[in-house]
Amino acid sequence: MVVIDAFCGAGGTSEALRQIGLESLGIDLWEVACQSHLANGHKTLHADVAEVDWLVYQSCNVELLWGSPPCQPFSASGNHDGHLDPRDGLPAFLLAINALRPPLVIMENVKGLTFEKHAWYLGRYLDVLDALNYTVEWRVLNAANYGVPQTRERLFVVARNDGKAIRWPEHTHTELGGGLFDLPRWITMADALGWDEHGRVGFPRKADDKGWATEDGYRERDFFPTAGPAPMVTGKARSWIYERPATTISGDPRVYPPGHKASEKYPGIARSGTEAVRVTAREAAILQGFPPDY
């Protein structure tokens, strides 16, 4: 099967495809991502997807076109500029689809593309696929339900023009485990990284109500027990939990010990004799589903 992975990044999709026996060509504009992609043995084209001459690939009979356009235009933590954001990659991806007409197309993006502000734009994308004679379905899937130690929710749009049915994967894990099919529980951060499963952690703010504050003046509600579900983490987030799956990783992936917050003025200089736990690049990769040696 000939596969193209557009907006391939460091190679998450390319690696998954390889694990099921498929080789892909990854295309990305970010040079550092391409270096990682290539270093792990994936075919790599350092190029802007919007400027690729797709006519060159028409004779290759591409059977699967995967696209993960930049999510920043639609991310809940971004500026919400959507189609007005110059990083919007959906038009470029549609040009690739129109030129190649592969039997199978899969697009992945943030759940924010389904929110009210951007839903009309997603609808336009679906309409174009319909006009190109594709059968289309979309769902928002939680990575934790498929064995990834992270509660990352992503939109998947699947389109086929080969007459075959679209089949969605069954859950392999559940939040609590058990259930009708006796599935194992979500894989936690503690499971994946060997961290302590006990206690509580958080990104706390100074208390606005002393009656609901910790002894050192931080908001009690910003701490979560390790047995609780992980909230979504963005650049403004205040909570991240060891025992549950990781939340979406932000650019500030610190995890604080119970009841303390590292000084913002002096990062790494801890309050009350403790230090912030910073997720390393390798740990973040493992939480994203990459092999430990990637």
CSV table of C-alpha atoms in Angstrom, one decimal:
chain,number,residue,atom,x,y,z
A,1,MET,CA,0.0,0.0,0.0
A,2,VAL,CA,1.3,3.4,-1.0
A,3,VAL,CA,0.8,5.9,1.9
A,4,ILE,CA,1.4,9.6,2.3
A,5,ASP,CA,1.5,11.2,5.7
A,6,ALA,CA,0.9,14.9,5.2
A,7,PHE,CA,2.0,17.2,8.1
A,8,CYS,CA,3.9,14.3,9.5
A,9,GLY,CA,5.6,16.1,12.4
A,10,ALA,CA,8.1,13.9,14.2
A,11,GLY,CA,6.4,10.8,12.9
A,12,GLY,CA,3.6,9.6,15.3
A,13,THR,CA,1.4,8.4,12.5
A,14,SER,CA,4.3,7.2,10.4
A,15,GLU,CA,5.5,5.1,13.3
A,16,ALA,CA,2.0,3.7,13.9
A,17,LEU,CA,1.7,2.8,10.2
A,18,ARG,CA,5.1,1.0,10.4
A,19,GLN,CA,3.9,-1.0,13.4
A,20,ILE,CA,1.1,-2.4,11.3
A,21,GLY,CA,3.4,-3.2,8.3
A,22,LEU,CA,2.9,0.0,6.2
A,23,GLU,CA,5.6,2.3,4.9
A,24,SER,CA,4.8,5.9,4.3
A,25,LEU,CA,6.2,9.1,2.9
A,26,GLY,CA,6.1,11.9,5.5
A,27,ILE,CA,5.9,15.5,4.5
A,28,ASP,CA,6.4,18.5,6.8
A,29,LEU,CA,7.7,22.0,6.7
A,30,TRP,CA,9.3,22.0,10.2
A,31,GLU,CA,12.9,21.0,9.7
A,32,VAL,CA,13.5,19.8,13.2
A,33,ALA,CA,10.4,17.5,13.0
A,34,CYS,CA,11.7,16.2,9.6
A,35,GLN,CA,15.1,15.4,11.2
A,36,SER,CA,13.3,13.3,13.9
A,37,HIS,CA,11.2,11.6,11.3
A,38,LEU,CA,14.2,10.7,9.1
A,39,ALA,CA,16.3,9.7,12.1
A,40,ASN,CA,13.8,7.0,12.9
A,41,GLY,CA,14.0,5.5,9.5
A,42,HIS,CA,10.9,7.0,7.9
A,43,LYS,CA,10.9,8.3,4.3
A,44,THR,CA,10.8,12.1,4.6
A,45,LEU,CA,10.1,15.1,2.4
A,46,HIS,CA,11.0,18.5,3.9
A,47,ALA,CA,8.4,20.7,2.2
A,48,ASP,CA,5.4,22.8,2.6
A,49,VAL,CA,2.3,20.6,2.0
A,50,ALA,CA,0.7,23.6,0.3
A,51,GLU,CA,3.4,23.8,-2.3
A,52,VAL,CA,3.9,20.1,-3.2
A,53,ASP,CA,3.3,19.3,-6.8
A,54,TRP,CA,0.8,16.4,-6.4
A,55,LEU,CA,0.9,15.6,-10.1
A,56,VAL,CA,4.2,14.0,-9.4
A,57,TYR,CA,2.5,11.4,-7.1
A,58,GLN,CA,-0.5,10.7,-9.3
A,59,SER,CA,1.2,7.7,-11.0
A,60,CYS,CA,2.1,6.2,-7.6
A,61,ASN,CA,-1.5,5.2,-7.0
A,62,VAL,CA,-1.6,6.5,-3.4
A,63,GLU,CA,-4.0,4.3,-1.5
A,64,LEU,CA,-4.1,6.1,1.8
A,65,LEU,CA,-3.6,9.8,2.4
A,66,TRP,CA,-3.3,10.8,6.1
A,67,GLY,CA,-3.3,14.4,7.2
A,68,SER,CA,-2.8,16.0,10.5
A,69,PRO,CA,-3.0,19.7,9.6
A,70,PRO,CA,-1.7,22.2,12.2
A,71,CYS,CA,-4.1,22.3,15.1
A,72,GLN,CA,-3.4,25.8,16.5
A,73,PRO,CA,-6.1,27.6,14.4
A,74,PHE,CA,-8.8,25.4,16.1
A,75,SER,CA,-7.2,24.6,19.5
A,76,ALA,CA,-9.2,25.5,22.6
A,77,SER,CA,-6.0,27.1,24.0
A,78,GLY,CA,-5.1,29.1,20.9
A,79,ASN,CA,-6.4,32.4,19.4
A,80,HIS,CA,-9.4,30.6,17.7
A,81,ASP,CA,-8.7,32.3,14.4
A,82,GLY,CA,-9.7,29.2,12.5
A,83,HIS,CA,-9.7,29.6,8.7
A,84,LEU,CA,-8.2,33.1,9.1
A,85,ASP,CA,-5.1,31.7,10.7
A,86,PRO,CA,-2.3,31.4,8.2
A,87,ARG,CA,-1.3,28.1,9.7
A,88,ASP,CA,-4.7,26.5,8.6
A,89,GLY,CA,-3.7,23.5,6.5
A,90,LEU,CA,-7.1,22.2,5.5
A,91,PRO,CA,-7.1,23.9,2.1
A,92,ALA,CA,-3.7,22.4,1.3
A,93,PHE,CA,-4.9,19.0,2.3
A,94,LEU,CA,-8.0,19.3,0.1
A,95,LEU,CA,-5.8,20.1,-2.8
A,96,ALA,CA,-3.9,16.9,-2.2
A,97,ILE,CA,-7.1,14.9,-2.0
A,98,ASN,CA,-8.4,16.4,-5.2
A,99,ALA,CA,-5.2,15.7,-7.1
A,100,LEU,CA,-4.6,12.2,-5.8
A,101,ARG,CA,-8.2,10.9,-5.2
A,102,PRO,CA,-6.9,8.1,-2.9
A,103,PRO,CA,-9.4,5.3,-2.0
A,104,LEU,CA,-8.9,6.1,1.7
A,105,VAL,CA,-8.4,9.5,3.4
A,106,ILE,CA,-8.0,10.1,7.1
A,107,MET,CA,-7.7,13.5,8.7
A,108,GLU,CA,-6.9,14.1,12.4
A,109,ASN,CA,-7.2,17.3,14.3
A,110,VAL,CA,-8.2,18.8,17.6
A,111,LYS,CA,-11.7,18.5,19.0
A,112,GLY,CA,-12.0,22.3,18.7
A,113,LEU,CA,-12.8,22.0,15.0
A,114,THR,CA,-16.2,20.6,16.1
A,115,PHE,CA,-17.0,23.5,18.4
A,116,GLU,CA,-19.7,26.0,17.4
A,117,LYS,CA,-17.2,28.6,16.2
A,118,HIS,CA,-15.5,26.3,13.7
A,119,ALA,CA,-18.2,23.6,13.0
A,120,TRP,CA,-19.3,25.4,9.8
A,121,TYR,CA,-15.8,25.2,8.5
A,122,LEU,CA,-15.6,21.5,9.3
A,123,GLY,CA,-19.0,21.2,7.4
A,124,ARG,CA,-17.4,22.9,4.4
A,125,TYR,CA,-14.6,20.3,4.4
A,126,LEU,CA,-17.1,17.5,4.6
A,127,ASP,CA,-19.1,19.0,1.8
A,128,VAL,CA,-16.0,19.1,-0.5
A,129,LEU,CA,-15.3,15.4,0.3
A,130,ASP,CA,-18.9,14.6,-0.5
A,131,ALA,CA,-18.6,16.5,-3.8
A,132,LEU,CA,-15.6,14.4,-4.6
A,133,ASN,CA,-17.8,11.3,-4.2
A,134,TYR,CA,-16.4,10.2,-0.9
A,135,THR,CA,-18.4,8.5,1.8
A,136,VAL,CA,-17.5,10.4,5.0
A,137,GLU,CA,-17.8,9.8,8.7
A,138,TRP,CA,-16.2,11.6,11.7
A,139,ARG,CA,-15.8,10.9,15.4
A,140,VAL,CA,-14.0,12.4,18.4
A,141,LEU,CA,-11.9,9.6,20.0
A,142,ASN,CA,-10.1,9.5,23.3
A,143,ALA,CA,-6.6,8.1,23.1
A,144,ALA,CA,-6.9,6.6,26.6
A,145,ASN,CA,-9.6,4.2,25.3
A,146,TYR,CA,-7.0,2.7,23.0
A,147,GLY,CA,-4.1,2.1,25.4
A,148,VAL,CA,-2.4,5.4,25.3
A,149,PRO,CA,-1.5,6.8,28.7
A,150,GLN,CA,-3.1,10.2,27.9
A,151,THR,CA,-6.6,11.5,27.8
A,152,ARG,CA,-6.1,13.2,24.5
A,153,GLU,CA,-9.3,13.7,22.5
A,154,ARG,CA,-8.9,14.2,18.8
A,155,LEU,CA,-11.3,14.5,15.8
A,156,PHE,CA,-10.9,11.9,13.1
A,157,VAL,CA,-12.5,12.2,9.7
A,158,VAL,CA,-12.5,9.1,7.5
A,159,ALA,CA,-13.4,9.2,3.9
A,160,ARG,CA,-13.6,6.3,1.3
A,161,ASN,CA,-14.4,6.3,-2.4
A,162,ASP,CA,-13.8,2.5,-3.0
A,163,GLY,CA,-17.2,1.3,-1.9
A,164,LYS,CA,-15.9,-0.3,1.3
A,165,ALA,CA,-17.5,0.3,4.7
A,166,ILE,CA,-15.9,2.6,7.2
A,167,ARG,CA,-15.0,0.7,10.3
A,168,TRP,CA,-14.1,2.3,13.6
A,169,PRO,CA,-11.8,0.7,16.2
A,170,GLU,CA,-13.3,-0.9,19.3
A,171,HIS,CA,-12.1,0.3,22.7
A,172,THR,CA,-9.3,-1.7,24.2
A,173,HIS,CA,-9.4,0.1,27.6
A,174,THR,CA,-11.9,1.8,29.8
A,175,GLU,CA,-11.6,4.4,32.5
A,176,LEU,CA,-12.4,2.0,35.4
A,177,GLY,CA,-11.8,-1.3,33.6
A,178,GLY,CA,-14.1,-4.2,33.5
A,179,GLY,CA,-17.5,-3.6,31.9
A,180,LEU,CA,-19.4,-5.7,29.4
A,181,PHE,CA,-16.3,-6.8,27.6
A,182,ASP,CA,-14.0,-6.9,30.7
A,183,LEU,CA,-11.5,-4.5,29.3
A,184,PRO,CA,-8.4,-3.3,31.3
A,185,ARG,CA,-8.5,0.1,32.9
A,186,TRP,CA,-6.8,3.1,31.3
A,187,ILE,CA,-3.0,3.1,31.3
A,188,THR,CA,-1.9,5.7,33.7
A,189,MET,CA,1.1,8.0,33.9
A,190,ALA,CA,2.3,6.0,36.8
A,191,ASP,CA,2.0,2.8,34.8
A,192,ALA,CA,3.9,4.3,31.8
A,193,LEU,CA,6.6,6.2,33.7
A,194,GLY,CA,6.9,4.4,37.0
A,195,TRP,CA,5.7,7.4,39.0
A,196,ASP,CA,4.1,7.2,42.5
A,197,GLU,CA,0.3,6.6,42.3
A,198,HIS,CA,-0.5,8.0,45.8
A,199,GLY,CA,-1.3,11.5,47.0
A,200,ARG,CA,-2.4,14.4,44.9
A,201,VAL,CA,-0.9,16.9,42.5
A,202,GLY,CA,-1.8,20.2,40.9
A,203,PHE,CA,-1.0,23.5,39.3
A,204,PRO,CA,-2.4,25.6,42.1
A,205,ARG,CA,-3.2,29.3,42.2
A,206,LYS,CA,-3.2,31.5,45.3
A,207,ALA,CA,-6.4,31.1,47.2
A,208,ASP,CA,-9.1,33.7,46.8
A,209,ASP,CA,-11.0,32.3,49.8
A,210,LYS,CA,-9.0,31.4,52.9
A,211,GLY,CA,-11.6,29.0,54.0
A,212,TRP,CA,-10.8,26.8,51.1
A,213,ALA,CA,-7.1,27.1,51.1
A,214,THR,CA,-4.1,24.8,51.8
A,215,GLU,CA,-1.9,25.7,54.8
A,216,ASP,CA,0.4,27.7,52.6
A,217,GLY,CA,-2.4,29.7,50.9
A,218,TYR,CA,-3.1,27.9,47.7
A,219,ARG,CA,-6.6,27.0,46.3
A,220,GLU,CA,-7.7,23.6,47.5
A,221,ARG,CA,-9.8,23.0,44.4
A,222,ASP,CA,-6.7,23.1,42.2
A,223,PHE,CA,-5.5,19.9,43.7
A,224,PHE,CA,-6.7,16.5,42.6
A,225,PRO,CA,-6.3,13.1,44.1
A,226,THR,CA,-4.4,10.6,42.1
A,227,ALA,CA,-7.5,8.5,41.8
A,228,GLY,CA,-9.4,11.3,40.0
A,229,PRO,CA,-9.7,11.9,36.3
A,230,ALA,CA,-7.1,14.2,34.7
A,231,PRO,CA,-8.5,17.6,33.4
A,232,MET,CA,-7.3,19.0,30.1
A,233,VAL,CA,-3.9,20.7,30.4
A,234,THR,CA,-3.1,23.8,28.3
A,235,GLY,CA,-0.7,26.6,28.8
A,236,LYS,CA,-3.0,28.0,31.4
A,237,ALA,CA,-3.8,24.8,33.2
A,238,ARG,CA,-3.3,24.2,36.9
A,239,SER,CA,-3.7,20.5,37.4
A,240,TRP,CA,-2.0,17.3,36.2
A,241,ILE,CA,-2.3,13.9,37.8
A,242,TYR,CA,0.1,11.0,38.2
A,243,GLU,CA,-2.3,8.1,38.6
A,244,ARG,CA,-4.7,8.8,35.7
A,245,PRO,CA,-3.6,9.0,32.0
A,246,ALA,CA,-1.7,12.1,31.1
A,247,THR,CA,-3.7,15.1,29.8
A,248,THR,CA,-2.8,16.8,26.5
A,249,ILE,CA,0.8,18.0,26.9
A,250,SER,CA,1.4,21.7,26.8
A,251,GLY,CA,4.5,23.8,26.4
A,252,ASP,CA,4.7,24.0,30.2
A,253,PRO,CA,4.5,20.4,31.3
A,254,ARG,CA,5.3,20.8,35.0
A,255,VAL,CA,3.8,18.6,37.6
A,256,TYR,CA,4.0,19.9,41.2
A,257,PRO,CA,4.2,17.8,44.4
A,258,PRO,CA,1.2,18.0,46.7
A,259,GLY,CA,0.6,21.4,48.3
A,260,HIS,CA,3.5,23.3,46.7
A,261,LYS,CA,4.3,25.3,43.6
A,262,ALA,CA,7.7,26.2,42.3
A,263,SER,CA,8.6,29.9,42.2
A,264,GLU,CA,7.6,31.5,38.9
A,265,LYS,CA,10.4,34.0,39.3
A,266,TYR,CA,13.0,31.4,40.0
A,267,PRO,CA,12.0,28.2,38.1
A,268,GLY,CA,13.5,25.1,39.7
A,269,ILE,CA,13.8,26.9,43.1
A,270,ALA,CA,11.2,25.1,45.1
A,271,ARG,CA,9.0,26.4,47.9
A,272,SER,CA,8.9,24.5,51.2
A,273,GLY,CA,11.9,22.3,50.2
A,274,THR,CA,10.2,20.7,47.2
A,275,GLU,CA,10.8,20.9,43.4
A,276,ALA,CA,8.5,20.9,40.5
A,277,VAL,CA,8.5,17.7,38.5
A,278,ARG,CA,9.2,18.5,34.9
A,279,VAL,CA,8.2,16.0,32.3
A,280,THR,CA,11.2,15.3,30.1
A,281,ALA,CA,11.0,15.2,26.3
A,282,ARG,CA,11.4,11.4,26.4
A,283,GLU,CA,8.7,11.0,29.0
A,284,ALA,CA,6.4,13.2,27.0
A,285,ALA,CA,7.1,11.1,23.9
A,286,ILE,CA,6.2,7.9,25.9
A,287,LEU,CA,2.9,9.6,27.0
A,288,GLN,CA,2.2,10.4,23.4
A,289,GLY,CA,2.5,6.8,22.4
A,290,PHE,CA,6.0,6.8,20.9
A,291,PRO,CA,8.3,3.8,21.6
A,292,PRO,CA,10.8,4.5,24.5
A,293,ASP,CA,13.7,4.3,22.0
A,294,TYR,CA,12.2,6.7,19.4
